[in-house]
Amino acid sequence: MSTYSYKYFNVTFPFENVAHVEINRADKLNAFHTEMWTEYGTVFSALSVDPNVRTIVLSGAGDRAFSAGLDIKGGADALTSSSDLDNARTTWGFKRMIKSFQDAIGSVDTCEKPVIAAVHGIAFGLAIDITSACDIRVCAADVKFSVKEVDIGIAADIGTLTRLPKIVGNMSWVKDVAYSARIFGAEEALKQGFVSAVLEDKKKALEHALKLAALIAGKSPVAVQGTKRLINYSVDHTVQEGLDYTQIWNAAMIQCADPTEAIRATFSKEKPKFAKL
Amino acid sequence: MSTYSYKYFNVTFPFENVAHVEINRADKLNAFHTEMWTEYGTVFSALSVDPNVRTIVLSGAGDRAFSAGLDIKGGADALTSSSDLDNARTTWGFKRMIKSFQDAIGSVDTCEKPVIAAVHGIAFGLAIDITSACDIRVCAADVKFSVKEVDIGIAADIGTLTRLPKIVGNMSWVKDVAYSARIFGAEEALKQGFVSAVLEDKKKALEHALKLAALIAGKSPVAVQGTKRLINYSVDHTVQEGLDYTQIWNAAMIQCADPTEAIRATFSKEKPKFAKL
Amino acid sequence: MSTYSYKYFNVTFPFENVAHVEINRADKLNAFHTEMWTEYGTVFSALSVDPNVRTIVLSGAGDRAFSAGLDIKGGADALTSSSDLDNARTTWGFKRMIKSFQDAIGSVDTCEKPVIAAVHGIAFGLAIDITSACDIRVCAADVKFSVKEVDIGIAADIGTLTRLPKIVGNMSWVKDVAYSARIFGAEEALKQGFVSAVLEDKKKALEHALKLAALIAGKSPVAVQGTKRLINYSVDHTVQEGLDYTQIWNAAMIQCADPTEAIRATFSKEKPKFAKL
Amino acid sequence: MSTYSYKYFNVTFPFENVAHVEINRADKLNAFHTEMWTEYGTVFSALSVDPNVRTIVLSGAGDRAFSAGLDIKGGADALTSSSDLDNARTTWGFKRMIKSFQDAIGSVDTCEKPVIAAVHGIAFGLAIDITSACDIRVCAADVKFSVKEVDIGIAADIGTLTRLPKIVGNMSWVKDVAYSARIFGAEEALKQGFVSAVLEDKKKALEHALKLAALIAGKSPVAVQGTKRLINYSVDHTVQEGLDYTQIWNAAMIQCADPTEAIRATFSKEKPKFAKL
Amino acid sequence: MSTYSYKYFNVTFPFENVAHVEINRADKLNAFHTEMWTEYGTVFSALSVDPNVRTIVLSGAGDRAFSAGLDIKGGADALTSSSDLDNARTTWGFKRMIKSFQDAIGSVDTCEKPVIAAVHGIAFGLAIDITSACDIRVCAADVKFSVKEVDIGIAADIGTLTRLPKIVGNMSWVKDVAYSARIFGAEEALKQGFVSAVLEDKKKALEHALKLAALIAGKSPVAVQGTKRLINYSVDHTVQEGLDYTQIWNAAMIQCADPTEAIRATFSKEKPKFAKL
Amino acid sequence: MSTYSYKYFNVTFPFENVAHVEINRADKLNAFHTEMWTEYGTVFSALSVDPNVRTIVLSGAGDRAFSAGLDIKGGADALTSSSDLDNARTTWGFKRMIKSFQDAIGSVDTCEKPVIAAVHGIAFGLAIDITSACDIRVCAADVKFSVKEVDIGIAADIGTLTRLPKIVGNMSWVKDVAYSARIFGAEEALKQGFVSAVLEDKKKALEHALKLAALIAGKSPVAVQGTKRLINYSVDHTVQEGLDYTQIWNAAMIQCADPTEAIRATFSKEKPKFAKL
């Protein structure tokens, strides 16, 4: 098992092939600054190619917040452009910075393994960008979600406005919460399809996520990780293009030891054993 | 404040920076003819660039209908092609006409400001095209929606069939109501995600819409109108393309006085004041 | 009326202009093998251009299953590549096979007429690919759905992973059921938007589907089949592209006898009669 | 014949169904300012739907220039933002302005009739944006083309950078002239595919363009204008999408009197007569 | 070796793994009617999956024409719609017919093997649609090309207008020949990039094509046919999408015996022998 | 000035703001292995954000070759998959490797500054992938280009097949050289638009490239680098999308000190001085 040691994230392995990433800055409500989101990208890039990892759970340390979003101080710094640049050069600098920020948060999207977010307490602003990039979202009953960015005078730019309309099915609601920045809770998130399960509290939500992660980790990694790739590809393409890509993908991937092992295990009522990926 | 004086639409300003557009042909159930949808496009094109307007509410005058759709007479006229044209030339003429019609109704989509539809009573045919192009939809409990077009022998062509699958999350239901032209009510619309709130009656629905409009109008217009643009862009593009466009958009738009004002107001517990846009 | 005689499918005409396709291999839980999915494609290609058919209902024979998915034997055969080919050539062969399989199951998508799936009992694996390609899905209360493929070590490749994210509105749920292969029932399918109606049992579900099919078959086929085409086109394109295509489509299609007949029938309170298409 | 009377453009009708638009500000080398490009859009929008017009030739008045591009003064004005706006609001204003400018110059692209540019002398900056949006480009031997924008510190934004890579076949050359702003002449333009004919001088280039316009104007307008639309559509879509759109387009457009007339005229060796479009 | 026996096409095998398809209706200048283009599609669909075929050459029988295009009689029949259909139904019928026609001619595009057109004499109308769908075009010095369709009052709809802008690099020229229907010869076709070689006469052009076909047929079919697929895919997608598809394609296809054999043959100066595909 | 010290690449700064990257493995004909293409990506990622660099020239050391392509040994290693993996896992590994390889070579495409390739001698296989990703290509008269991959039994997968069809304008020629792997020289490359200039020998080609680089480096970096971005964006999008992106890009970028400086310098006949970017 690889060792994962980070300043702002605890990475543990509670079950075989399951990684748990915990945002670890509870005293600041797990708010993110530049160093932190850079590290976040590093964590998921490493997990993406670790053959011992098959599923990942993401949660926030402490009782109060999954994450309060962008650290006000860090954000304010970023918004203070040095005075000797003209506006075009300032824009150019911000563009590079936003790209790096998006790439770091989007590392969960490009991560080859499924990532399940277990969300509790405050989940504002950047917390929506982060969880929108995850594959599966479950939450505790106490969760407080908010697309908070308009309240600080900006449009959300690290993924919320791009991904939210593609992961829920009520555009009227998406725009309602995105324009108003109002807080919405667990039941509303479930009803509108932003999460797929609501649990009693943080502990239960995390248990649920870890148990689901363990279930998925027990299945063929070629099948599961292929499923993630094919769904993500299909969301971004026409039906026919999705089918075309699937043709070549699966033509290669079914030349695999896993179907035989899966069928053997089913008949012998054993747990299947799949090689690393 | 600009003066808005139209034949078929009342435009008023019930709150600061909030415009209320009322379809004003109650004696004909607010049915639309050519002159009327042309004027409709004019109204929203004007509001789009009016610096005093930040959000818009759209509703229908009278108790009975938001809109009964296309005026039978107007529609019948349009369907009567002059007999001395061959079919190709007739098609060419209809194509120009449909484009103009789509452009007029779609002016709400390209309008820079959020538009909230408050729908009550009859909302048939064109009413679905119109509300589908709005950002947020709320309705009264008495609403009667219908994708009515197949009942007059045509496929809906002013936006319903294009936008409906992108704003709700149950394609089986979309096709059910689009093929059958059956009437569906407020609760079904809410459950399927066509509206995001149901209110007791027309009065309450309008109040709710205006209150939401006022709330949003109190926020940074750079942030809110940027949010509309980025969501609409993202719906039509891949995730990565949405993020790319957001990079350059926000790199420019965060060079803005509004974040400072928003933070100042939050700390001083005052209402923030944002410059016109 | 044409005669439809097939080995694995019963094709009957319970109402005027309504075809009922029944998967007819109840002793094997309606599982599919190569000969069968090839025939399936033939059935829908024929119905697509039969002027006597306006809507189609698809169901499975027997009490136990809509379909248990791919026939294990057939599937296993397909996965056994002959040993004298190198991997590239084996991949090439699988690619051709998957394309044929996708084309056969996708024949429902390209079928010009609306297809309504009435699902009951077991609906595993390929059953999800099949029903995802249908226009409307209704089910019996006893239904057991599962995106079963990962349990046999492969990613679903005949359409599920491509179409499912486009027909329901909760991506978190889509990935949950696609990664875990867990069984979900009628209520969950309804809540998440995979089906648009749940009926008491198979008989009621089929009756509901047939009644809906008959209702739609009574309407203008130019309008209904145009509606199918325009919705499917719009799902795969930007809003503006959907509108552009609609312009030329409807400019031609409104030069039709059906609007006049529809209006005449409405006023005379008669059933309209539309010419074949 | 309609009357076209403009301040900055002469519109004449040298042949039946052929319009000639001449940029008429020779004393300023036909440089454009805001009022002028606004009028330019108006000219082509009117010609687009004039049934007496089938082809259009665009040229510049005077001996020295097709157009020297953007008027320095006008451009400088546009670049002077009022000082009391923050950068975000300034950007917003420029965005609206650039969109209007693009729409005006792009009116040639959306104009239903073919537009042939006959270019001579100086053709700098905006002249490339303008001619890139035309269908066919011919030039005089004395022409001096330049993608001049980088020499005044901006990237070309009215269409050159978007259209040039799609209308010539040597991307290395496109970037060479776009980065260096160097002047290139008639032979180079012909060799690289920016123009399709080089004539001895301005008079000959204009004659060639008008003769070609007259030739095309003698053909079926349904066929010619359909050809423009189908080519432009295809450039922006995949091969299959281009074919799909063509299917519905031509299915409607071949129900036309023109094929019969064209064939009749061929056999009787007469000039065919086609109805207006 | 399979036997290929057709009514309108001679299929021979002049070299190992090289098929030669000759349009065989010289007495009618190889003009196409419905039965003929249907058969044409059948020919290429069969060759596409014949493991003995690696490259294909297409030419026209007789001295005078590669093909004069659509057979006037056949075409006229197709344009005569039966009088008892309304225009919408007539359009629907034409749409189906054009789709079948496009699919047949496009079978060369979807054919897995490279197809080289050797063109001589008259090559009008449909001949451009046909050759545009081929991979490589060479011609005899006597060739007379024409996008002839506008001269019979229609826009080309079987592929010319979609593919021509994507296979040559001078859009001004594309529109010139498409609008004017003027004849262009071998040198112009070479200069504009429509063909890649001009030979002295038909015999030499065919020899050149067959020799090139034989050269390519001697190389790895996995490499060559993969190259066709990857180029065609890339033309229809963004650079990044092309690269993404290439990743999965080649990851599978390099697990192949051919690289080893190719390198062995190079070092031993022998002709490599590749397994069938 | 930053120090650039690499194992396989010489990076020098022959003119102000101009970097020269020389592939430095002349004894192996500048063939690439894994360590080398990884370093190549590092070089261009660093140059991309170095404010002292405005244009870059790429060439190969030694008299004989720009690059002979992939190092046979390195390539062979990569093609030897470890025997204990099933084919699916082997494919997965290759996919990751090809992606890394593409990303490294594509770093020139995403590099913010223009890159000019000066090519001489042998330029086989990977050399085409590399130069296709550059902005501008010039060559010496002795150059020998070849899309060599099919000769070693694979399809080119590091960019050639994706980019080549987008940078030249004769698809027949593209497929000719890609299927046949035949060598083509400087004049053919110029005629077909693969290069934009041919010089007498390597020394002259490099001088030409450096002089062009210096010329471009003297212009506004905001304008030049914006031009690169807008052209690359436009190639991958529809005309309207290209224009849309340009609107927001330039609305921000024209708030720049460079236009004023450029105009001042022109009037005072001085060399303009632009701030770093």
mmCIF file of N, CA and C in Angstrom, chain A residues 172, chain B residues 20-23 29-30 32 40 56-69 108 115-147 167 183-187 189-190 193-210 212:
data_model
loop_
_atom_site.group_PDB
_atom_site.id
_atom_site.type_symbol
_atom_site.label_atom_id
_atom_site.label_comp_id
_atom_site.label_asym_id
_atom_site.label_seq_id
_atom_site.Cartn_x
_atom_site.Cartn_y
_atom_site.Cartn_z
ATOM 1 N N SER A 172 -34.921 24.939 -13.946
ATOM 2 C CA SER A 172 -35.551 26.058 -13.233
ATOM 3 C C SER A 172 -34.973 26.131 -11.819
ATOM 4 N N HIS B 20 -41.756 43.924 -14.689
ATOM 5 C CA HIS B 20 -42.832 42.947 -14.777
ATOM 6 C C HIS B 20 -43.481 43.088 -16.160
ATOM 7 N N VAL B 21 -43.386 42.029 -16.948
ATOM 8 C CA VAL B 21 -44.005 42.022 -18.276
ATOM 9 C C VAL B 21 -45.283 41.191 -18.214
ATOM 10 N N GLU B 22 -46.393 41.829 -18.523
ATOM 11 C CA GLU B 22 -47.672 41.129 -18.471
ATOM 12 C C GLU B 22 -48.235 41.006 -19.885
ATOM 13 N N ILE B 23 -48.510 39.774 -20.274
ATOM 14 C CA ILE B 23 -49.164 39.554 -21.563
ATOM 15 C C ILE B 23 -50.584 40.085 -21.423
ATOM 16 N N LEU B 29 -57.670 35.149 -24.090
ATOM 17 C CA LEU B 29 -56.856 34.196 -23.321
ATOM 18 C C LEU B 29 -55.373 34.365 -23.603
ATOM 19 N N ASN B 30 -54.984 35.604 -23.887
ATOM 20 C CA ASN B 30 -53.567 35.920 -24.140
ATOM 21 C C ASN B 30 -52.961 35.096 -25.281
ATOM 22 N N PHE B 32 -51.462 34.447 -28.940
ATOM 23 C CA PHE B 32 -50.527 35.265 -29.724
ATOM 24 C C PHE B 32 -50.813 35.219 -31.220
ATOM 25 N N TYR B 40 -43.377 41.099 -28.710
ATOM 26 C CA TYR B 40 -42.789 40.375 -27.578
ATOM 27 C C TYR B 40 -41.259 40.383 -27.679
ATOM 28 N N ILE B 56 -36.541 40.094 -14.455
ATOM 29 C CA ILE B 56 -37.815 40.296 -15.142
ATOM 30 C C ILE B 56 -38.772 39.173 -14.775
ATOM 31 N N VAL B 57 -40.016 39.546 -14.528
ATOM 32 C CA VAL B 57 -41.065 38.550 -14.293
ATOM 33 C C VAL B 57 -42.041 38.606 -15.461
ATOM 34 N N LEU B 58 -42.438 37.442 -15.953
ATOM 35 C CA LEU B 58 -43.396 37.360 -17.056
ATOM 36 C C LEU B 58 -44.657 36.668 -16.568
ATOM 37 N N SER B 59 -45.829 37.301 -16.799
ATOM 38 C CA SER B 59 -47.096 36.659 -16.426
ATOM 39 C C SER B 59 -48.171 37.029 -17.435
ATOM 40 N N GLY B 60 -49.340 36.441 -17.282
ATOM 41 C CA GLY B 60 -50.440 36.710 -18.206
ATOM 42 C C GLY B 60 -51.586 37.429 -17.503
ATOM 43 N N ALA B 61 -52.186 38.380 -18.176
ATOM 44 C CA ALA B 61 -53.303 39.131 -17.593
ATOM 45 C C ALA B 61 -54.561 38.260 -17.529
ATOM 46 N N GLY B 62 -55.420 38.590 -16.584
ATOM 47 C CA GLY B 62 -56.688 37.894 -16.495
ATOM 48 C C GLY B 62 -56.628 36.655 -15.621
ATOM 49 N N ASP B 63 -57.802 36.118 -15.318
ATOM 50 C CA ASP B 63 -57.876 34.981 -14.401
ATOM 51 C C ASP B 63 -57.678 33.639 -15.082
ATOM 52 N N ARG B 64 -58.008 33.607 -16.369
ATOM 53 C CA ARG B 64 -58.170 32.289 -16.966
ATOM 54 C C ARG B 64 -56.921 31.663 -17.573
ATOM 55 N N ALA B 65 -56.008 32.504 -18.088
ATOM 56 C CA ALA B 65 -54.926 31.901 -18.859
ATOM 57 C C ALA B 65 -53.636 32.698 -18.791
ATOM 58 N N PHE B 66 -52.527 31.978 -18.671
ATOM 59 C CA PHE B 66 -51.222 32.583 -18.940
ATOM 60 C C PHE B 66 -51.191 32.880 -20.434
ATOM 61 N N SER B 67 -51.475 31.846 -21.234
ATOM 62 C CA SER B 67 -51.679 32.027 -22.667
ATOM 63 C C SER B 67 -52.254 30.754 -23.249
ATOM 64 N N ALA B 68 -53.240 30.929 -24.114
ATOM 65 C CA ALA B 68 -53.856 29.781 -24.781
ATOM 66 C C ALA B 68 -53.040 29.336 -25.985
ATOM 67 N N GLY B 69 -51.910 30.025 -26.216
ATOM 68 C CA GLY B 69 -51.020 29.611 -27.300
ATOM 69 C C GLY B 69 -51.169 30.465 -28.539
ATOM 70 N N VAL B 108 -36.001 35.917 -24.945
ATOM 71 C CA VAL B 108 -35.899 35.735 -23.490
ATOM 72 C C VAL B 108 -34.636 34.951 -23.144
ATOM 73 N N VAL B 115 -35.099 35.811 -16.373
ATOM 74 C CA VAL B 115 -36.536 35.986 -16.568
ATOM 75 C C VAL B 115 -37.273 34.855 -15.847
ATOM 76 N N ILE B 116 -38.190 35.248 -14.990
ATOM 77 C CA ILE B 116 -38.967 34.286 -14.194
ATOM 78 C C ILE B 116 -40.399 34.280 -14.701
ATOM 79 N N ALA B 117 -40.877 33.111 -15.131
ATOM 80 C CA ALA B 117 -42.266 33.017 -15.571
ATOM 81 C C ALA B 117 -43.157 32.624 -14.396
ATOM 82 N N ALA B 118 -44.241 33.378 -14.193
ATOM 83 C CA ALA B 118 -45.256 33.022 -13.196
ATOM 84 C C ALA B 118 -46.492 32.609 -13.986
ATOM 85 N N VAL B 119 -46.792 31.323 -13.974
ATOM 86 C CA VAL B 119 -47.790 30.776 -14.891
ATOM 87 C C VAL B 119 -49.052 30.373 -14.138
ATOM 88 N N HIS B 120 -50.204 30.668 -14.724
ATOM 89 C CA HIS B 120 -51.464 30.259 -14.095
ATOM 90 C C HIS B 120 -52.441 29.846 -15.193
ATOM 91 N N GLY B 121 -53.499 29.171 -14.798
ATOM 92 C CA GLY B 121 -54.577 28.835 -15.726
ATOM 93 C C GLY B 121 -54.085 28.083 -16.950
ATOM 94 N N ILE B 122 -54.674 28.406 -18.084
ATOM 95 C CA ILE B 122 -54.338 27.716 -19.328
ATOM 96 C C ILE B 122 -52.958 28.141 -19.828
ATOM 97 N N ALA B 123 -52.144 27.148 -20.128
ATOM 98 C CA ALA B 123 -50.805 27.418 -20.681
ATOM 99 C C ALA B 123 -50.554 26.352 -21.735
ATOM 100 N N PHE B 124 -51.076 26.606 -22.913
ATOM 101 C CA PHE B 124 -51.089 25.596 -23.975
ATOM 102 C C PHE B 124 -50.140 25.985 -25.114
ATOM 103 N N GLY B 125 -49.633 24.982 -25.775
ATOM 104 C CA GLY B 125 -48.883 25.192 -27.018
ATOM 105 C C GLY B 125 -47.769 26.208 -26.896
ATOM 106 N N LEU B 126 -47.936 27.341 -27.528
ATOM 107 C CA LEU B 126 -46.911 28.373 -27.508
ATOM 108 C C LEU B 126 -46.520 28.771 -26.089
ATOM 109 N N ALA B 127 -47.449 28.629 -25.153
ATOM 110 C CA ALA B 127 -47.124 28.955 -23.755
ATOM 111 C C ALA B 127 -45.988 28.079 -23.237
ATOM 112 N N ILE B 128 -45.884 26.873 -23.742
ATOM 113 C CA ILE B 128 -44.786 25.989 -23.337
ATOM 114 C C ILE B 128 -43.486 26.443 -24.012
ATOM 115 N N ASP B 129 -43.564 26.796 -25.282
ATOM 116 C CA ASP B 129 -42.382 27.345 -25.956
ATOM 117 C C ASP B 129 -41.859 28.566 -25.196
ATOM 118 N N ILE B 130 -42.795 29.439 -24.816
ATOM 119 C CA ILE B 130 -42.421 30.687 -24.144
ATOM 120 C C ILE B 130 -41.797 30.428 -22.777
ATOM 121 N N THR B 131 -42.446 29.613 -21.972
ATOM 122 C CA THR B 131 -41.941 29.400 -20.613
ATOM 123 C C THR B 131 -40.669 28.551 -20.619
ATOM 124 N N SER B 132 -40.537 27.670 -21.595
ATOM 125 C CA SER B 132 -39.303 26.863 -21.686
ATOM 126 C C SER B 132 -38.083 27.730 -21.920
ATOM 127 N N ALA B 133 -38.279 28.870 -22.572
ATOM 128 C CA ALA B 133 -37.160 29.771 -22.847
ATOM 129 C C ALA B 133 -36.830 30.657 -21.650
ATOM 130 N N CYS B 134 -37.703 30.659 -20.624
ATOM 131 C CA CYS B 134 -37.444 31.456 -19.423
ATOM 132 C C CYS B 134 -36.427 30.739 -18.540
ATOM 133 N N ASP B 135 -35.843 31.470 -17.612
ATOM 134 C CA ASP B 135 -34.832 30.873 -16.750
ATOM 135 C C ASP B 135 -35.447 30.047 -15.627
ATOM 136 N N ILE B 136 -36.478 30.627 -15.003
ATOM 137 C CA ILE B 136 -37.118 29.992 -13.844
ATOM 138 C C ILE B 136 -38.617 29.976 -14.101
ATOM 139 N N ARG B 137 -39.265 28.868 -13.723
ATOM 140 C CA ARG B 137 -40.704 28.735 -13.893
ATOM 141 C C ARG B 137 -41.354 28.430 -12.548
ATOM 142 N N VAL B 138 -42.330 29.251 -12.150
ATOM 143 C CA VAL B 138 -43.161 28.922 -10.989
ATOM 144 C C VAL B 138 -44.605 28.965 -11.465
ATOM 145 N N CYS B 139 -45.510 28.282 -10.750
ATOM 146 C CA CYS B 139 -46.885 28.276 -11.247
ATOM 147 C C CYS B 139 -47.899 28.267 -10.121
ATOM 148 N N ALA B 140 -49.124 28.611 -10.469
ATOM 149 C CA ALA B 140 -50.255 28.536 -9.559
ATOM 150 C C ALA B 140 -50.824 27.117 -9.600
ATOM 151 N N ALA B 141 -51.503 26.753 -8.534
ATOM 152 C CA ALA B 141 -52.047 25.400 -8.420
ATOM 153 C C ALA B 141 -53.059 25.079 -9.513
ATOM 154 N N ASP B 142 -53.651 26.103 -10.098
ATOM 155 C CA ASP B 142 -54.702 25.878 -11.098
ATOM 156 C C ASP B 142 -54.165 25.731 -12.524
ATOM 157 N N VAL B 143 -52.857 25.704 -12.681
ATOM 158 C CA VAL B 143 -52.307 25.731 -14.028
ATOM 159 C C VAL B 143 -52.678 24.485 -14.822
ATOM 160 N N LYS B 144 -52.895 24.671 -16.108
ATOM 161 C CA LYS B 144 -53.153 23.562 -17.030
ATOM 162 C C LYS B 144 -52.163 23.680 -18.175
ATOM 163 N N PHE B 145 -51.100 22.876 -18.098
ATOM 164 C CA PHE B 145 -50.090 22.889 -19.156
ATOM 165 C C PHE B 145 -50.451 21.869 -20.237
ATOM 166 N N SER B 146 -50.129 22.175 -21.493
ATOM 167 C CA SER B 146 -50.230 21.163 -22.545
ATOM 168 C C SER B 146 -49.327 21.516 -23.724
ATOM 169 N N VAL B 147 -48.521 20.518 -24.130
ATOM 170 C CA VAL B 147 -47.770 20.649 -25.389
ATOM 171 C C VAL B 147 -48.791 20.311 -26.476
ATOM 172 N N ILE B 167 -34.387 20.934 -20.008
ATOM 173 C CA ILE B 167 -34.705 21.597 -18.739
ATOM 174 C C ILE B 167 -35.408 20.691 -17.734
ATOM 175 N N ILE B 183 -53.092 17.227 -20.951
ATOM 176 C CA ILE B 183 -52.925 18.315 -19.991
ATOM 177 C C ILE B 183 -52.260 17.787 -18.726
ATOM 178 N N PHE B 184 -51.307 18.533 -18.202
ATOM 179 C CA PHE B 184 -50.741 18.169 -16.897
ATOM 180 C C PHE B 184 -50.765 19.394 -15.989
ATOM 181 N N GLY B 185 -50.878 19.100 -14.681
ATOM 182 C CA GLY B 185 -51.093 20.182 -13.728
ATOM 183 C C GLY B 185 -49.848 20.562 -12.966
ATOM 184 N N ALA B 186 -50.052 21.353 -11.940
ATOM 185 C CA ALA B 186 -48.969 21.952 -11.178
ATOM 186 C C ALA B 186 -48.112 20.910 -10.469
ATOM 187 N N GLU B 187 -48.741 19.957 -9.810
ATOM 188 C CA GLU B 187 -47.956 18.996 -9.036
ATOM 189 C C GLU B 187 -47.083 18.145 -9.942
ATOM 190 N N ALA B 189 -45.987 19.005 -12.870
ATOM 191 C CA ALA B 189 -44.929 19.877 -13.390
ATOM 192 C C ALA B 189 -43.803 20.040 -12.377
ATOM 193 N N LEU B 190 -44.174 20.130 -11.115
ATOM 194 C CA LEU B 190 -43.175 20.268 -10.055
ATOM 195 C C LEU B 190 -42.367 18.988 -9.894
ATOM 196 N N GLY B 193 -39.978 18.471 -12.646
ATOM 197 C CA GLY B 193 -38.933 19.480 -12.763
ATOM 198 C C GLY B 193 -39.179 20.538 -13.827
ATOM 199 N N PHE B 194 -40.432 20.655 -14.302
ATOM 200 C CA PHE B 194 -40.700 21.712 -15.268
ATOM 201 C C PHE B 194 -40.840 23.063 -14.563
ATOM 202 N N VAL B 195 -41.366 23.052 -13.331
ATOM 203 C CA VAL B 195 -41.396 24.266 -12.510
ATOM 204 C C VAL B 195 -40.609 23.985 -11.237
ATOM 205 N N SER B 196 -40.201 25.050 -10.555
ATOM 206 C CA SER B 196 -39.475 24.832 -9.307
ATOM 207 C C SER B 196 -40.265 25.258 -8.079
ATOM 208 N N ALA B 197 -41.483 25.757 -8.282
ATOM 209 C CA ALA B 197 -42.342 26.062 -7.132
ATOM 210 C C ALA B 197 -43.798 26.121 -7.577
ATOM 211 N N VAL B 198 -44.688 25.650 -6.710
ATOM 212 C CA VAL B 198 -46.134 25.742 -6.950
ATOM 213 C C VAL B 198 -46.730 26.591 -5.835
ATOM 214 N N LEU B 199 -47.510 27.588 -6.218
ATOM 215 C CA LEU B 199 -48.166 28.437 -5.234
ATOM 216 C C LEU B 199 -49.676 28.264 -5.324
ATOM 217 N N GLU B 200 -50.346 28.736 -4.286
ATOM 218 C CA GLU B 200 -51.776 28.495 -4.121
ATOM 219 C C GLU B 200 -52.627 28.997 -5.291
ATOM 220 N N ASP B 201 -52.348 30.201 -5.720
ATOM 221 C CA ASP B 201 -53.152 30.759 -6.806
ATOM 222 C C ASP B 201 -52.298 31.747 -7.599
ATOM 223 N N LYS B 202 -52.909 32.360 -8.592
ATOM 224 C CA LYS B 202 -52.153 33.268 -9.455
ATOM 225 C C LYS B 202 -51.504 34.400 -8.666
ATOM 226 N N LYS B 203 -52.269 34.988 -7.776
ATOM 227 C CA LYS B 203 -51.751 36.107 -6.988
ATOM 228 C C LYS B 203 -50.486 35.717 -6.224
ATOM 229 N N LYS B 204 -50.572 34.580 -5.566
ATOM 230 C CA LYS B 204 -49.429 34.105 -4.782
ATOM 231 C C LYS B 204 -48.246 33.744 -5.682
ATOM 232 N N ALA B 205 -48.550 33.174 -6.827
ATOM 233 C CA ALA B 205 -47.465 32.787 -7.747
ATOM 234 C C ALA B 205 -46.718 34.030 -8.228
ATOM 235 N N LEU B 206 -47.478 35.042 -8.544
ATOM 236 C CA LEU B 206 -46.867 36.284 -9.015
ATOM 237 C C LEU B 206 -46.063 36.942 -7.907
ATOM 238 N N GLU B 207 -46.651 36.961 -6.711
ATOM 239 C CA GLU B 207 -45.925 37.513 -5.569
ATOM 240 C C GLU B 207 -44.607 36.786 -5.341
ATOM 241 N N HIS B 208 -44.678 35.455 -5.409
ATOM 242 C CA HIS B 208 -43.475 34.648 -5.206
ATOM 243 C C HIS B 208 -42.416 34.997 -6.259
ATOM 244 N N ALA B 209 -42.863 35.089 -7.496
ATOM 245 C CA ALA B 209 -41.933 35.401 -8.587
ATOM 246 C C ALA B 209 -41.324 36.792 -8.410
ATOM 247 N N LEU B 210 -42.160 37.751 -8.039
ATOM 248 C CA LEU B 210 -41.658 39.118 -7.880
ATOM 249 C C LEU B 210 -40.692 39.228 -6.704
ATOM 250 N N LEU B 212 -38.826 36.796 -5.526
ATOM 251 C CA LEU B 212 -37.575 36.149 -5.944
ATOM 252 C C LEU B 212 -36.799 37.090 -6.873
#
